Amino acid sequence: MQVRQLPLSRGWAWITEGLAIWRRNPALLTFASLGYLLMLLLISIVPLVGQPLASLLMPVFSLGVLNTCRAIDEGRKAGPDILFSGFQQNLPALVTIGALYLGGSLLVLFLTSLADGGTLLQIMTGAEQVDPEAAAGTPGFTLSLLIAVALSTPVMMAYWFAPLLAGWWKIPAPKAMFFSFVACLRNWRPFLAYAIALTVFVAILPGIVIGVLGLISPMLATLVSVPLPVLLIPIVFASFYANARDVFDLASNVRATE
Protein backbone atom coordinates (compact mmCIF):
# COMPACT_ATOMS: atom_id res chain seq x y z
CA MET A 1 0.00 0.00 0.00
CA GLN A 2 1.43 3.33 -1.12
CA VAL A 3 -0.13 6.76 -0.77
CA ARG A 4 0.22 8.98 -3.84
CA GLN A 5 0.35 12.77 -3.65
CA LEU A 6 -1.92 14.06 -6.41
CA PRO A 7 -2.31 17.45 -8.10
CA LEU A 8 -5.33 19.67 -7.50
CA SER A 9 -6.80 18.83 -10.91
CA ARG A 10 -7.42 15.21 -9.92
CA GLY A 11 -10.13 16.31 -7.49
CA TRP A 12 -12.30 17.55 -10.35
CA ALA A 13 -11.91 14.26 -12.21
CA TRP A 14 -13.23 12.06 -9.40
CA ILE A 15 -16.82 13.09 -10.13
CA THR A 16 -16.61 12.17 -13.82
CA GLU A 17 -14.82 8.92 -12.97
CA GLY A 18 -17.55 8.08 -10.48
CA LEU A 19 -20.11 8.70 -13.22
CA ALA A 20 -18.19 6.34 -15.52
CA ILE A 21 -18.21 3.58 -12.87
CA TRP A 22 -21.95 4.05 -12.29
CA ARG A 23 -22.67 3.79 -16.02
CA ARG A 24 -21.02 0.35 -16.15
CA ASN A 25 -23.56 -1.17 -13.74
CA PRO A 26 -26.13 1.39 -12.56
CA ALA A 27 -28.53 -1.20 -11.14
CA LEU A 28 -26.03 -2.87 -8.79
CA LEU A 29 -24.41 0.37 -7.67
CA THR A 30 -27.78 2.00 -7.04
CA PHE A 31 -28.90 -1.02 -5.02
CA ALA A 32 -25.70 -0.98 -2.92
CA SER A 33 -25.74 2.78 -2.31
CA LEU A 34 -29.41 3.06 -1.39
CA GLY A 35 -29.22 -0.26 0.49
CA TYR A 36 -26.39 1.19 2.60
CA LEU A 37 -28.55 4.17 3.58
CA LEU A 38 -31.63 2.02 4.13
CA MET A 39 -29.82 -0.48 6.36
CA LEU A 40 -28.40 2.27 8.56
CA LEU A 41 -31.82 3.93 8.76
CA LEU A 42 -33.56 0.69 9.76
CA ILE A 43 -30.92 -0.06 12.39
CA SER A 44 -31.00 3.47 13.81
CA ILE A 45 -34.75 3.37 14.54
CA VAL A 46 -34.32 0.47 16.98
CA PRO A 47 -35.04 1.94 20.44
CA LEU A 48 -32.10 2.74 22.73
CA VAL A 49 -29.35 0.86 20.86
CA GLY A 50 -30.24 1.69 17.27
CA GLN A 51 -28.25 4.88 16.68
CA PRO A 52 -25.01 3.71 18.38
CA LEU A 53 -25.28 0.36 16.57
CA ALA A 54 -25.75 2.11 13.23
CA SER A 55 -22.60 4.13 13.89
CA LEU A 56 -20.63 0.99 14.70
CA LEU A 57 -21.80 -0.77 11.53
CA MET A 58 -21.43 2.23 9.22
CA PRO A 59 -17.84 1.29 8.18
CA VAL A 60 -18.98 -2.30 7.52
CA PHE A 61 -21.71 -1.29 5.07
CA SER A 62 -19.48 1.46 3.67
CA LEU A 63 -16.91 -1.19 2.78
CA GLY A 64 -19.68 -3.17 1.10
CA VAL A 65 -20.41 -0.23 -1.21
CA LEU A 66 -16.70 0.24 -1.93
CA ASN A 67 -16.44 -3.49 -2.72
CA THR A 68 -19.31 -3.04 -5.14
CA CYS A 69 -17.53 -0.18 -6.90
CA ARG A 70 -14.30 -2.14 -7.02
CA ALA A 71 -15.98 -5.21 -8.49
CA ILE A 72 -17.60 -3.08 -11.19
CA ASP A 73 -14.32 -1.28 -11.87
CA GLU A 74 -12.39 -4.54 -12.22
CA GLY A 75 -15.08 -6.18 -14.35
CA ARG A 76 -15.91 -8.88 -11.81
CA LYS A 77 -19.39 -10.30 -11.42
CA ALA A 78 -21.13 -9.45 -8.16
CA GLY A 79 -24.61 -9.78 -6.74
CA PRO A 80 -26.65 -7.84 -4.19
CA ASP A 81 -25.01 -9.80 -1.36
CA ILE A 82 -21.80 -7.82 -1.90
CA LEU A 83 -23.36 -5.06 0.24
CA PHE A 84 -22.80 -7.35 3.25
CA SER A 85 -19.27 -8.40 2.25
CA GLY A 86 -17.77 -6.11 4.88
CA PHE A 87 -18.88 -8.55 7.58
CA GLN A 88 -16.26 -10.96 6.22
CA GLN A 89 -13.37 -8.49 6.05
CA ASN A 90 -11.65 -7.62 9.34
CA LEU A 91 -14.96 -7.03 11.10
CA PRO A 92 -13.51 -6.20 14.56
CA ALA A 93 -11.37 -3.41 13.09
CA LEU A 94 -14.30 -2.01 11.11
CA VAL A 95 -16.51 -1.90 14.19
CA THR A 96 -13.69 -0.27 16.15
CA ILE A 97 -13.38 2.38 13.45
CA GLY A 98 -17.09 3.05 13.81
CA ALA A 99 -16.70 3.40 17.57
CA LEU A 100 -13.74 5.76 17.26
CA TYR A 101 -15.54 7.87 14.68
CA LEU A 102 -18.64 8.05 16.89
CA GLY A 103 -16.52 9.01 19.90
CA GLY A 104 -14.69 11.69 17.93
CA SER A 105 -17.94 13.14 16.58
CA LEU A 106 -19.51 13.27 20.05
CA LEU A 107 -16.38 14.91 21.45
CA VAL A 108 -16.59 17.62 18.78
CA LEU A 109 -20.25 18.25 19.62
CA PHE A 110 -19.42 18.39 23.33
CA LEU A 111 -16.72 21.00 22.69
CA THR A 112 -19.19 23.14 20.73
CA SER A 113 -21.37 23.28 23.84
CA LEU A 114 -18.66 25.40 25.48
CA ALA A 115 -19.52 28.12 22.95
CA ASP A 116 -23.33 27.92 22.73
CA GLY A 117 -24.37 26.16 25.93
CA GLY A 118 -25.22 22.90 24.15
CA THR A 119 -27.66 24.20 21.53
CA LEU A 120 -25.91 22.56 18.56
CA LEU A 121 -25.45 19.37 20.57
CA GLN A 122 -29.20 19.20 21.23
CA ILE A 123 -30.01 19.79 17.56
CA MET A 124 -27.60 17.14 16.27
CA THR A 125 -28.44 14.47 18.84
CA GLY A 126 -32.18 15.16 18.91
CA ALA A 127 -32.09 15.21 22.71
CA GLU A 128 -34.58 18.07 22.69
CA GLN A 129 -36.76 19.72 20.07
CA VAL A 130 -34.99 22.94 19.16
CA ASP A 131 -36.18 25.38 16.51
CA PRO A 132 -33.18 25.91 14.18
CA GLU A 133 -34.23 29.52 13.46
CA ALA A 134 -34.44 30.29 17.16
CA ALA A 135 -31.16 28.48 17.74
CA ALA A 136 -29.45 30.70 15.18
CA GLY A 137 -30.09 33.63 17.49
CA THR A 138 -28.50 31.90 20.47
CA PRO A 139 -25.32 33.64 21.67
CA GLY A 140 -22.27 31.74 20.49
CA PHE A 141 -24.17 29.58 17.98
CA THR A 142 -22.19 30.84 14.99
CA LEU A 143 -18.96 30.25 16.89
CA SER A 144 -20.08 26.71 17.73
CA LEU A 145 -20.70 26.03 14.03
CA LEU A 146 -17.20 27.23 13.19
CA ILE A 147 -15.76 25.02 15.94
CA ALA A 148 -17.76 22.05 14.65
CA VAL A 149 -16.45 22.52 11.10
CA ALA A 150 -12.85 23.02 12.23
CA LEU A 151 -12.76 20.02 14.58
CA SER A 152 -14.91 17.63 12.57
CA THR A 153 -12.67 17.99 9.50
CA PRO A 154 -9.72 16.02 10.98
CA VAL A 155 -12.19 13.46 12.36
CA MET A 156 -13.62 12.98 8.87
CA MET A 157 -10.10 12.79 7.40
CA ALA A 158 -9.23 10.00 9.82
CA TYR A 159 -12.38 8.10 8.86
CA TRP A 160 -12.42 8.70 5.08
CA PHE A 161 -10.17 5.82 3.94
CA ALA A 162 -10.15 3.85 7.19
CA PRO A 163 -12.81 1.22 6.27
CA LEU A 164 -11.05 0.22 3.05
CA LEU A 165 -7.61 0.23 4.71
CA ALA A 166 -8.92 -2.10 7.42
CA GLY A 167 -10.92 -4.27 5.01
CA TRP A 168 -8.58 -4.56 2.04
CA TRP A 169 -5.20 -4.44 3.76
CA LYS A 170 -6.18 -5.85 7.18
CA ILE A 171 -4.75 -2.84 9.01
CA PRO A 172 -5.76 -2.39 12.69
CA ALA A 173 -8.30 0.35 13.34
CA PRO A 174 -5.99 2.98 14.95
CA LYS A 175 -3.39 2.61 12.18
CA ALA A 176 -6.07 2.66 9.50
CA MET A 177 -7.42 5.95 10.81
CA PHE A 178 -3.92 7.41 11.13
CA PHE A 179 -2.99 6.42 7.56
CA SER A 180 -6.33 7.76 6.34
CA PHE A 181 -5.62 11.12 7.96
CA VAL A 182 -2.12 11.23 6.43
CA ALA A 183 -3.47 10.29 2.97
CA CYS A 184 -6.07 13.06 3.13
CA LEU A 185 -3.57 15.57 4.46
CA ARG A 186 -1.09 14.82 1.67
CA ASN A 187 -3.88 15.31 -0.86
CA TRP A 188 -5.66 18.32 0.63
CA ARG A 189 -5.48 20.20 -2.67
CA PRO A 190 -7.39 17.65 -4.79
CA PHE A 191 -9.81 17.09 -1.92
CA LEU A 192 -10.50 20.83 -1.82
CA ALA A 193 -11.25 20.73 -5.55
CA TYR A 194 -13.36 17.62 -4.99
CA ALA A 195 -15.42 19.34 -2.28
CA ILE A 196 -16.13 22.23 -4.65
CA ALA A 197 -17.00 19.83 -7.47
CA LEU A 198 -19.36 17.90 -5.19
CA THR A 199 -21.10 21.11 -4.17
CA VAL A 200 -21.60 22.06 -7.81
CA PHE A 201 -22.71 18.58 -8.86
CA VAL A 202 -25.01 17.77 -5.94
CA ALA A 203 -26.41 21.16 -4.96
CA ILE A 204 -25.87 23.99 -7.41
CA LEU A 205 -26.55 22.34 -10.78
CA PRO A 206 -29.61 20.36 -9.59
CA GLY A 207 -30.92 23.53 -7.93
CA ILE A 208 -30.56 25.48 -11.15
CA VAL A 209 -32.23 22.75 -13.23
CA ILE A 210 -35.15 22.36 -10.83
CA GLY A 211 -35.51 26.13 -10.55
CA VAL A 212 -35.71 26.56 -14.32
CA LEU A 213 -38.17 23.67 -14.63
CA GLY A 214 -40.22 25.23 -11.83
CA LEU A 215 -40.60 28.38 -13.89
CA ILE A 216 -41.87 26.29 -16.80
CA SER A 217 -44.03 23.85 -14.82
CA PRO A 218 -44.09 23.21 -11.04
CA MET A 219 -45.37 19.71 -11.74
CA LEU A 220 -42.41 18.98 -14.02
CA ALA A 221 -39.98 20.30 -11.40
CA THR A 222 -41.51 17.94 -8.82
CA LEU A 223 -41.32 14.97 -11.16
CA VAL A 224 -37.62 15.62 -11.74
CA SER A 225 -36.69 16.39 -8.13
CA VAL A 226 -38.16 13.18 -6.68
CA PRO A 227 -35.97 10.62 -8.55
CA LEU A 228 -32.93 12.92 -8.65
CA PRO A 229 -31.36 11.63 -5.39
CA VAL A 230 -31.67 8.05 -6.69
CA LEU A 231 -29.46 9.12 -9.59
CA LEU A 232 -27.01 11.33 -7.70
CA ILE A 233 -26.33 9.21 -4.60
CA PRO A 234 -24.77 6.20 -6.41
CA ILE A 235 -22.58 8.50 -8.51
CA VAL A 236 -21.34 10.27 -5.38
CA PHE A 237 -20.56 6.91 -3.74
CA ALA A 238 -18.69 5.85 -6.87
CA SER A 239 -16.68 9.07 -6.69
CA PHE A 240 -15.61 8.07 -3.15
CA TYR A 241 -14.15 4.91 -4.64
CA ALA A 242 -12.59 6.89 -7.49
CA ASN A 243 -10.55 9.03 -5.09
CA ALA A 244 -9.48 5.96 -3.13
CA ARG A 245 -8.43 4.22 -6.35
CA ASP A 246 -6.42 7.28 -7.31
CA VAL A 247 -4.76 7.93 -3.96
CA PHE A 248 -3.74 4.29 -3.46
CA ASP A 249 -3.11 3.59 -7.15
CA LEU A 250 -5.45 0.59 -7.25
CA ALA A 251 -5.51 0.66 -11.05
CA SER A 252 -1.93 -0.61 -11.20
CA ASN A 253 -1.95 -2.57 -7.94
CA VAL A 254 -5.01 -4.78 -8.24
CA ARG A 255 -5.68 -6.78 -5.11
CA ALA A 256 -8.59 -9.20 -4.81
CA THR A 257 -10.95 -8.40 -1.97
CA GLU A 258 -11.63 -11.28 0.36
mmCIF file with all atom_site columns, C-alpha atoms in Angstrom, residues 35 51 67 87 93 103 108 155 170 175 213 218 255 257:
data_model
loop_
_atom_site.group_PDB
_atom_site.id
_atom_site.type_symbol
_atom_site.label_atom_id
_atom_site.label_alt_id
_atom_site.label_comp_id
_atom_site.label_asym_id
_atom_site.label_entity_id
_atom_site.label_seq_id
_atom_site.pdbx_PDB_ins_code
_atom_site.Cartn_x
_atom_site.Cartn_y
_atom_site.Cartn_z
_atom_site.occupancy
_atom_site.B_iso_or_equiv
_atom_site.pdbx_formal_charge
_atom_site.auth_seq_id
_atom_site.auth_comp_id
_atom_site.auth_asym_id
_atom_site.auth_atom_id
_atom_site.pdbx_PDB_model_num
ATOM 1  C CA . GLY A 1 35  ? -29.215 -0.257 0.486   1.00 0.00 ? 35  GLY A CA 1
ATOM 2  C CA . GLN A 1 51  ? -28.255 4.881  16.679  1.00 0.00 ? 51  GLN A CA 1
ATOM 3  C CA . ASN A 1 67  ? -16.435 -3.489 -2.718  1.00 0.00 ? 67  ASN A CA 1
ATOM 4  C CA . PHE A 1 87  ? -18.882 -8.546 7.582   1.00 0.00 ? 87  PHE A CA 1
ATOM 5  C CA . ALA A 1 93  ? -11.370 -3.414 13.088  1.00 0.00 ? 93  ALA A CA 1
ATOM 6  C CA . GLY A 1 103 ? -16.519 9.010  19.901  1.00 0.00 ? 103 GLY A CA 1
ATOM 7  C CA . VAL A 1 108 ? -16.590 17.615 18.777  1.00 0.00 ? 108 VAL A CA 1
ATOM 8  C CA . VAL A 1 155 ? -12.188 13.456 12.364  1.00 0.00 ? 155 VAL A CA 1
ATOM 9  C CA . LYS A 1 170 ? -6.176  -5.851 7.184   1.00 0.00 ? 170 LYS A CA 1
ATOM 10 C CA . LYS A 1 175 ? -3.386  2.610  12.183  1.00 0.00 ? 175 LYS A CA 1
ATOM 11 C CA . LEU A 1 213 ? -38.166 23.669 -14.626 1.00 0.00 ? 213 LEU A CA 1
ATOM 12 C CA . PRO A 1 218 ? -44.087 23.211 -11.037 1.00 0.00 ? 218 PRO A CA 1
ATOM 13 C CA . ARG A 1 255 ? -5.681  -6.784 -5.111  1.00 0.00 ? 255 ARG A CA 1
ATOM 14 C CA . THR A 1 257 ? -10.949 -8.397 -1.965  1.00 0.00 ? 257 THR A CA 1
#
